[in-house]
XYZ file of C-alpha atoms in Angstrom:
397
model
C -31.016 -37.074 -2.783
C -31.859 -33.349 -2.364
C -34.063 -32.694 0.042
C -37.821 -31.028 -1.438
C -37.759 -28.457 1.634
C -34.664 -27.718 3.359
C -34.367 -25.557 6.112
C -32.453 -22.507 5.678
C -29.251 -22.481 7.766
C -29.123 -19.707 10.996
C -25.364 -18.784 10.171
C -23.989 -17.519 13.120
C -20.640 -15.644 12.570
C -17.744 -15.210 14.373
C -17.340 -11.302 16.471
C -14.695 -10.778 14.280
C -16.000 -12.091 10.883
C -19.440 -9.591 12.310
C -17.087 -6.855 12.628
C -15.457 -6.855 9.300
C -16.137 -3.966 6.913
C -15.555 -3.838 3.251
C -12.695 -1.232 1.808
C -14.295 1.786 0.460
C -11.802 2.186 -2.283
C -12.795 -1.525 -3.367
C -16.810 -0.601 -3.332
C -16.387 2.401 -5.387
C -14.320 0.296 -7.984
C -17.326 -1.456 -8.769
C -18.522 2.186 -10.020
C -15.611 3.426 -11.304
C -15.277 -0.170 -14.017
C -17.792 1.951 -16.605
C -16.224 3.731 -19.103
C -18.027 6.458 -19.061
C -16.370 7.703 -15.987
C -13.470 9.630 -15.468
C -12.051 7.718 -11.869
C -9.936 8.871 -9.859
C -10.180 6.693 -7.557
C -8.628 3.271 -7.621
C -4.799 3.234 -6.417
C -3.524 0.716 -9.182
C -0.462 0.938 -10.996
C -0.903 1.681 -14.545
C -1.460 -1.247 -16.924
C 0.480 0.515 -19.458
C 4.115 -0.003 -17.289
C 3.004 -3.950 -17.156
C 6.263 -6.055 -18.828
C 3.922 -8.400 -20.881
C 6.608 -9.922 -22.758
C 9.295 -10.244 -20.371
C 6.962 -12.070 -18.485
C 5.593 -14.068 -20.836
C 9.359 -15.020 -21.540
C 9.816 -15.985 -18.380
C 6.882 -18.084 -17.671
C 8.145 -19.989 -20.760
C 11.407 -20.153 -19.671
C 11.135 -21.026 -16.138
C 8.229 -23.894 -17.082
C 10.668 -25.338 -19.952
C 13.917 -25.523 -17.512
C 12.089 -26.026 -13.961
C 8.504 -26.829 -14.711
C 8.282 -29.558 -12.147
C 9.934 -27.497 -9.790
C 8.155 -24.550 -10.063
C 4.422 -26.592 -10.047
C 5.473 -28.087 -6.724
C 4.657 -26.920 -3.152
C 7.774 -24.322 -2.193
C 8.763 -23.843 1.330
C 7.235 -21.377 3.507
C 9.352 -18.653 3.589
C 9.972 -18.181 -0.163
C 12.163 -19.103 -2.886
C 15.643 -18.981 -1.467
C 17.565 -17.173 -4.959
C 14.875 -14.088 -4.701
C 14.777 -13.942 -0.768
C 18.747 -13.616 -1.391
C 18.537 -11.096 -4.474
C 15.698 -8.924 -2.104
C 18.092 -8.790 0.769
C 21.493 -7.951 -1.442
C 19.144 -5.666 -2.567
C 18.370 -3.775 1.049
C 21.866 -4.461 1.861
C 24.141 -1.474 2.400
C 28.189 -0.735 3.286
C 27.188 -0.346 6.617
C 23.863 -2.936 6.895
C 24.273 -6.504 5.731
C 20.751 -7.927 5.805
C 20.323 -11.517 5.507
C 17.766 -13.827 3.139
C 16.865 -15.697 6.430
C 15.263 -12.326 7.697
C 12.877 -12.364 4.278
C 9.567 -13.363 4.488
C 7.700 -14.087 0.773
C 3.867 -13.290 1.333
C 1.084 -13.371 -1.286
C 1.141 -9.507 -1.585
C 1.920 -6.755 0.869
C -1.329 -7.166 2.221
C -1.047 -10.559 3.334
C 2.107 -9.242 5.260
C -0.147 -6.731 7.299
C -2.419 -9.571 8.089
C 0.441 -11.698 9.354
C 1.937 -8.706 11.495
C -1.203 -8.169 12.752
C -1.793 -12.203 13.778
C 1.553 -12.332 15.514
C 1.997 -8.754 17.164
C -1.877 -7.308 17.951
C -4.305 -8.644 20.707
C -7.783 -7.537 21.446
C -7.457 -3.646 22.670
C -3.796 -3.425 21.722
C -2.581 -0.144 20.797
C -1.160 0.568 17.765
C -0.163 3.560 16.523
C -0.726 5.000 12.504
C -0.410 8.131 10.415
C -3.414 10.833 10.404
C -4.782 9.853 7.719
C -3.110 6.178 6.867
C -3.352 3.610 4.741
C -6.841 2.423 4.632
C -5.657 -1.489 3.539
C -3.792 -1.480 6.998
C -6.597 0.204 8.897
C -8.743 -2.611 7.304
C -6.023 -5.490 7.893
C -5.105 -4.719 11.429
C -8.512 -4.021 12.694
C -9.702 -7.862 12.413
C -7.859 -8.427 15.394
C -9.353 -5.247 17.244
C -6.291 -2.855 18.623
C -7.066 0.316 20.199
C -5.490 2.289 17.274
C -3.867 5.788 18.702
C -3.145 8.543 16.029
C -0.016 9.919 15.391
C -0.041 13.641 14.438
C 1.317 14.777 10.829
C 1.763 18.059 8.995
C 2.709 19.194 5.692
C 5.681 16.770 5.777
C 4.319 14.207 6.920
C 4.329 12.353 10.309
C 5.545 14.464 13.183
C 7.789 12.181 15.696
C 8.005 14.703 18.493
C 4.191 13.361 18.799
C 4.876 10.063 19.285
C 5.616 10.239 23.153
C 1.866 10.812 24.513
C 0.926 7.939 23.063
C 3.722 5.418 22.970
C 3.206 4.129 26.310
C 2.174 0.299 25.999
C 1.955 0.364 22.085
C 2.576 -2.793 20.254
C 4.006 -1.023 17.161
C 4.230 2.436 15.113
C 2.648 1.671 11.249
C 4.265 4.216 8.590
C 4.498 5.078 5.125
C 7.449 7.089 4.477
C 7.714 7.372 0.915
C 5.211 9.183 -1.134
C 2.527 7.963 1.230
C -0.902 6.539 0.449
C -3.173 8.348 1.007
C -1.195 11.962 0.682
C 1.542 11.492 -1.440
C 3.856 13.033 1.204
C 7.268 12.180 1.924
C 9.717 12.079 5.578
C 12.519 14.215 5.098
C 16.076 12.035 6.260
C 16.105 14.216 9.600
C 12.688 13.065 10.649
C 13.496 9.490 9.120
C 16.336 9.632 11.219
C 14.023 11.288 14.173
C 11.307 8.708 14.300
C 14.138 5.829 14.059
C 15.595 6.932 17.426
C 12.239 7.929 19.117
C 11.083 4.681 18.171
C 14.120 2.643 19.781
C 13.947 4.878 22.685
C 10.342 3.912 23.412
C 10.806 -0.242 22.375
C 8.349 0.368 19.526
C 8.878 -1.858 16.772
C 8.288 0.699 13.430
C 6.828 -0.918 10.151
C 8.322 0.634 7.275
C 6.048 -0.040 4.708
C 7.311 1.095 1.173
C 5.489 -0.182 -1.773
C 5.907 3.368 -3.566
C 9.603 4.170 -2.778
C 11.138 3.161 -5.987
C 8.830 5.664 -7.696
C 10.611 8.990 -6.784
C 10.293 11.130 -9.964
C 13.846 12.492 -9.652
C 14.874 8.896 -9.568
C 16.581 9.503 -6.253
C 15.252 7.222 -3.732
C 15.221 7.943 0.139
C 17.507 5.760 2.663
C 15.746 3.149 4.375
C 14.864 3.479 8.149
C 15.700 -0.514 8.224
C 19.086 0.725 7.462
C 18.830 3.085 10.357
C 18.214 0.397 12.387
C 17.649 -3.186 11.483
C 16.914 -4.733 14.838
C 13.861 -2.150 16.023
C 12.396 -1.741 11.872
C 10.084 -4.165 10.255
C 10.279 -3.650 6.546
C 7.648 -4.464 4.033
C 8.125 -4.406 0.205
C 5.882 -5.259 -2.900
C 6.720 -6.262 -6.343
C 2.857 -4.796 -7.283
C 4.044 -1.279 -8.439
C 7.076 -1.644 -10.018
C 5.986 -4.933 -11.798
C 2.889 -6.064 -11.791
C 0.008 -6.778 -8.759
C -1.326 -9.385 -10.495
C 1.742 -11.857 -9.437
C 0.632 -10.719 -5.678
C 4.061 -10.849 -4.495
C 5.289 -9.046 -1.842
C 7.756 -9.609 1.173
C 8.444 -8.524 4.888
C 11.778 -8.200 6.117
C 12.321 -8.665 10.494
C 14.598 -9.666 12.454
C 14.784 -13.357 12.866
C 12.495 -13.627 16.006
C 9.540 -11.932 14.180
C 10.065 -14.062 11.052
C 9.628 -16.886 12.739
C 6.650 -16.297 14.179
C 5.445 -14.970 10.980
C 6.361 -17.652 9.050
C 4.855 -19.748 11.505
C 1.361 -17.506 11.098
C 2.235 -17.983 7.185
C 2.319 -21.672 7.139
C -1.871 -22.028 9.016
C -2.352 -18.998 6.721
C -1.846 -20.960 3.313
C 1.366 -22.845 3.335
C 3.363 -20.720 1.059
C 3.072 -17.960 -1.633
C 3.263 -19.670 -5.445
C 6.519 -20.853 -6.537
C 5.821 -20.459 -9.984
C 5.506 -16.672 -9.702
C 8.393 -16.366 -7.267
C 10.559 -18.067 -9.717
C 9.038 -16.409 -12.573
C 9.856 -12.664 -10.486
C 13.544 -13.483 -10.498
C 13.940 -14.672 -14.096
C 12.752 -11.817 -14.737
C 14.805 -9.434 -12.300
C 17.917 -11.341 -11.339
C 19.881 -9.568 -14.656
C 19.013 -5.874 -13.826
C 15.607 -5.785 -15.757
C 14.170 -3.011 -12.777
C 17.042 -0.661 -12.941
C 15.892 -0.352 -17.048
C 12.124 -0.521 -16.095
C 11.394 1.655 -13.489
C 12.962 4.937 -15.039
C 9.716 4.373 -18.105
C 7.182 3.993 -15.029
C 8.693 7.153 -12.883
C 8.927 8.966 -16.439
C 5.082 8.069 -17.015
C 3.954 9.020 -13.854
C 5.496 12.389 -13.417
C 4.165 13.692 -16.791
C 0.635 12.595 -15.534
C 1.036 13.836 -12.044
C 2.006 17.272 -13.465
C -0.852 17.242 -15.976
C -2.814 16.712 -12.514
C -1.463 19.526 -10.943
C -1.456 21.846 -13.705
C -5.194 21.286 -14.260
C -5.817 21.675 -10.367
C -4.393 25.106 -10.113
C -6.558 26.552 -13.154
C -9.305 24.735 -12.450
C -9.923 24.817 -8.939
C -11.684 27.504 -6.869
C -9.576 29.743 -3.682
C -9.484 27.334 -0.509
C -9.020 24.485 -1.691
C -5.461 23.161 -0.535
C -3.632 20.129 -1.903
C -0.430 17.919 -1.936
C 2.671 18.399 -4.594
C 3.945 15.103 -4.344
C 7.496 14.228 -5.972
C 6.792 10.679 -6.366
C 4.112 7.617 -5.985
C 0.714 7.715 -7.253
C -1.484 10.386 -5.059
C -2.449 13.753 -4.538
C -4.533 14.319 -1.337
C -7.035 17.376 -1.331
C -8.260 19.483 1.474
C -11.540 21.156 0.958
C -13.231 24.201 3.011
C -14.162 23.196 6.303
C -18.096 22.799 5.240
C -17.749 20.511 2.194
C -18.557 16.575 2.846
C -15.960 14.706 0.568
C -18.999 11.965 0.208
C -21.492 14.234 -0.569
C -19.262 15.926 -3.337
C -18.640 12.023 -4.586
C -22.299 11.512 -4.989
C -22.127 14.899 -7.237
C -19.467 13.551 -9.106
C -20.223 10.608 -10.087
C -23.782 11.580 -11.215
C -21.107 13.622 -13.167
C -19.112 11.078 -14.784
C -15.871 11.683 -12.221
C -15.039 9.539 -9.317
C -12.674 10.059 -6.567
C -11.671 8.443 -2.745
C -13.035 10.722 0.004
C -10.480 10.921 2.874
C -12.666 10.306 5.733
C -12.214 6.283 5.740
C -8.059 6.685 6.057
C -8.567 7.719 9.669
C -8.184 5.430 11.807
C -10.032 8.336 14.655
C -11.637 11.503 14.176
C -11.923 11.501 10.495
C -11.528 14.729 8.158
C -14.726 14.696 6.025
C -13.854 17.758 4.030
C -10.631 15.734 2.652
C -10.194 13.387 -0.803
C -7.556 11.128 -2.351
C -6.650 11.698 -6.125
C -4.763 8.978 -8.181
C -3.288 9.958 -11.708
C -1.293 7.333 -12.906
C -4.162 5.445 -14.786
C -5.721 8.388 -16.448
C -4.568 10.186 -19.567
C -3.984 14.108 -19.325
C -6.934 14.464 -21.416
C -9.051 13.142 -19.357
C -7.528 14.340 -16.448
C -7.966 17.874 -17.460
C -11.264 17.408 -18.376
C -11.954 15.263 -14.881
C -10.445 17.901 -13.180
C -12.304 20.914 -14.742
C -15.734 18.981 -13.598
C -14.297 18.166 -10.016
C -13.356 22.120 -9.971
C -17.018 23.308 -11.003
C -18.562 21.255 -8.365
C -16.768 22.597 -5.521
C -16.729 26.136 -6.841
C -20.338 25.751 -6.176
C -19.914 24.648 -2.637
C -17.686 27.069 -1.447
């Protein structure tokens, strides 16, 4: 019987549920779903690269041989044929890396939760990029570190500046390859560099690397797990090369780290699908990426040039930006005086949305700095995106 006057419940949250914030990116999205608008702003993968029919194959197949299987609970760590094609996969002549160090997660994201569970306690330090990826900003700070910033530069993060602040650090977050929010990339000496200043120091690194397939030259960068696969924690996504809608991804640790995050996995939600893990490798265990990715670096590149071809005729002296050679961002430094989120409010009202930098700090945030994301925009409307963007700051400066 429902009761005629119930009292309204006094909800009283958790600190950290109170301390959660929403993602910027995910608040302007809301915006950015009108047509109308020219965005900018959302860091998805174009739908266009999406392999509708191979999936769509697969799903059949894999539900006509394996149904039962697949529409069963799987065990915790993942589907033991992909864990094995992921690590032939990271495998090298001179690093073997084995499925039992392969963790399947429900996304990347879920994998920055779990490292955060198992390796962060209240006022750990952890140390990130300047700027960094805001998803791990958001991820790791549920369990409230002390994040320290590590210094970058035009190429990227600087290791010689890892030093002052290593000292009682629980780990060293990076994205080497075309990074999010920049677009930048470490060269193989600083690679190489921030491997051995690491080890020196007992930092774990996490290499996270959800873009490094996506080099336009189609010559990807070695892997700092390579480099070093007892000190590296590797993370890996199947959301830009295939499709995010699967929300597949995977962490790869050595085997006292798994554990415990396959431990964290299993209170977490017992194990990612096994219908779309099965589906993943019917679909990739014949060589379908090496044939797909060269259409999605192809695709990119052409609309990443359009980008910076408009940029450079359309807008004004002092304005400074990235020339990225792979991934899915260009990152924008503005005169000193312009607010990024004042300039957004501008845009919008002017049919253009974009990221402003200042929430991928983790400290000290640049205000006068944006994020730019081509891949889901045509040229046409990039130009014409970009000639508004470029009027509205020529009349700040």
């Amino acid at each position: 019987m429902k009761l005629q006057h119930p009292n309204p419940i006094e909800w009283h949250f958790s600190e950290r549920a109170a301390n959660m914030q929403s993602s910027f990116i995910r608040e302007i999205l809301k915006i950015t779903q009108r047509p109308e608008i020219i965005s900018f702003a959302g860091g998805l993968p174009s739908s266009a690269t999406f392999p509708v029919e191979e999936m769509k194959a697969s799903f059949d197949r894999v539900l006509t041989t394996s149904g039962k299987t697949a529409l069963q609970y799987g065990p915790t760590d993942g589907f033991p044929p992909l864990r094995e094609w992921i690590a032939n996969s990271l495998s090298t002549s001179d690093c073997t890396i084995a499925p039992e160090q392969v963790l399947m997660t429900s996304g990347s994201q879920q994998a920055l939760d779990l490292l955060g569970k198992v390796l962060i306690d209240e006022g750990s330090r952890v140390l990130v990029e300047t700027p960094s990826y805001l998803g791990a900003l958001q991820a790791f700070s549920v369990y409230r570190p002390e994040f320290a910033a590590v210094d970058t530069d035009d190429d990227g993060l600087v290791p010689s500046s890892i030093a002052a602040v290593a000292e009682g650090a629980r780990m060293l977050y990076a994205l080497p390859n075309f990074q999010n929010p920049t677009g930048r990339s470490l060269s193989v000496a600083r690679r190489q560099e921030l491997v051995e200043t690491c080890a020196r120091h007992n930092l774990p690194l996490i290499e996270d690397d959800p873009y490094g397939a996506l080099s336009y030259k189609g010559e990807p960068f070695p892997k700092m797990l390579n480099m070093h696969p007892d000190g590296v924690i590797y993370m890996g996504s199947f959301s830009k090369v295939l499709t995010p809608g699967i929300r597949l991804g995977y962490v790869v640790a050595p085997l006292p780290l798994v554990r415990r995050l396959e431990l964290a996995k299993q209170a977490a939600d017992l194990h990612t699908a096994q219908l779309t893990q099965m589906v993943v490798h019917d679909v990739i265990k014949d060589g379908f990426l090496d044939r797909h990715i060269p259409t999605i670096r192809a695709l990119y590149a052409s609309q990443c040039q359009a980008m910076l071809d408009a940029m450079a005729t359309s807008f004004p002296a002092g304005v400074h930006w990235t020339k990225p050679e792979g991934g899915m961002f260009i990152w924008v430094t503005l005169p000193k005086h312009i607010d990024a989120m004042q300039l957004l409010d501008q845009a919008i009202a002017a049919k253009v949305a974009f990221v402003p930098g200042a929430p991928f700090y983790a400290n000290d945030p640049a205000s006068n700095t944006l994020r730019l994301s081509f891949v889901t925009v045509t040229p046409e409307r990039i130009r014409e995106g970009i000639a508004i963007l470029g009027k509205l700051i020529a009349a700040l400066v």
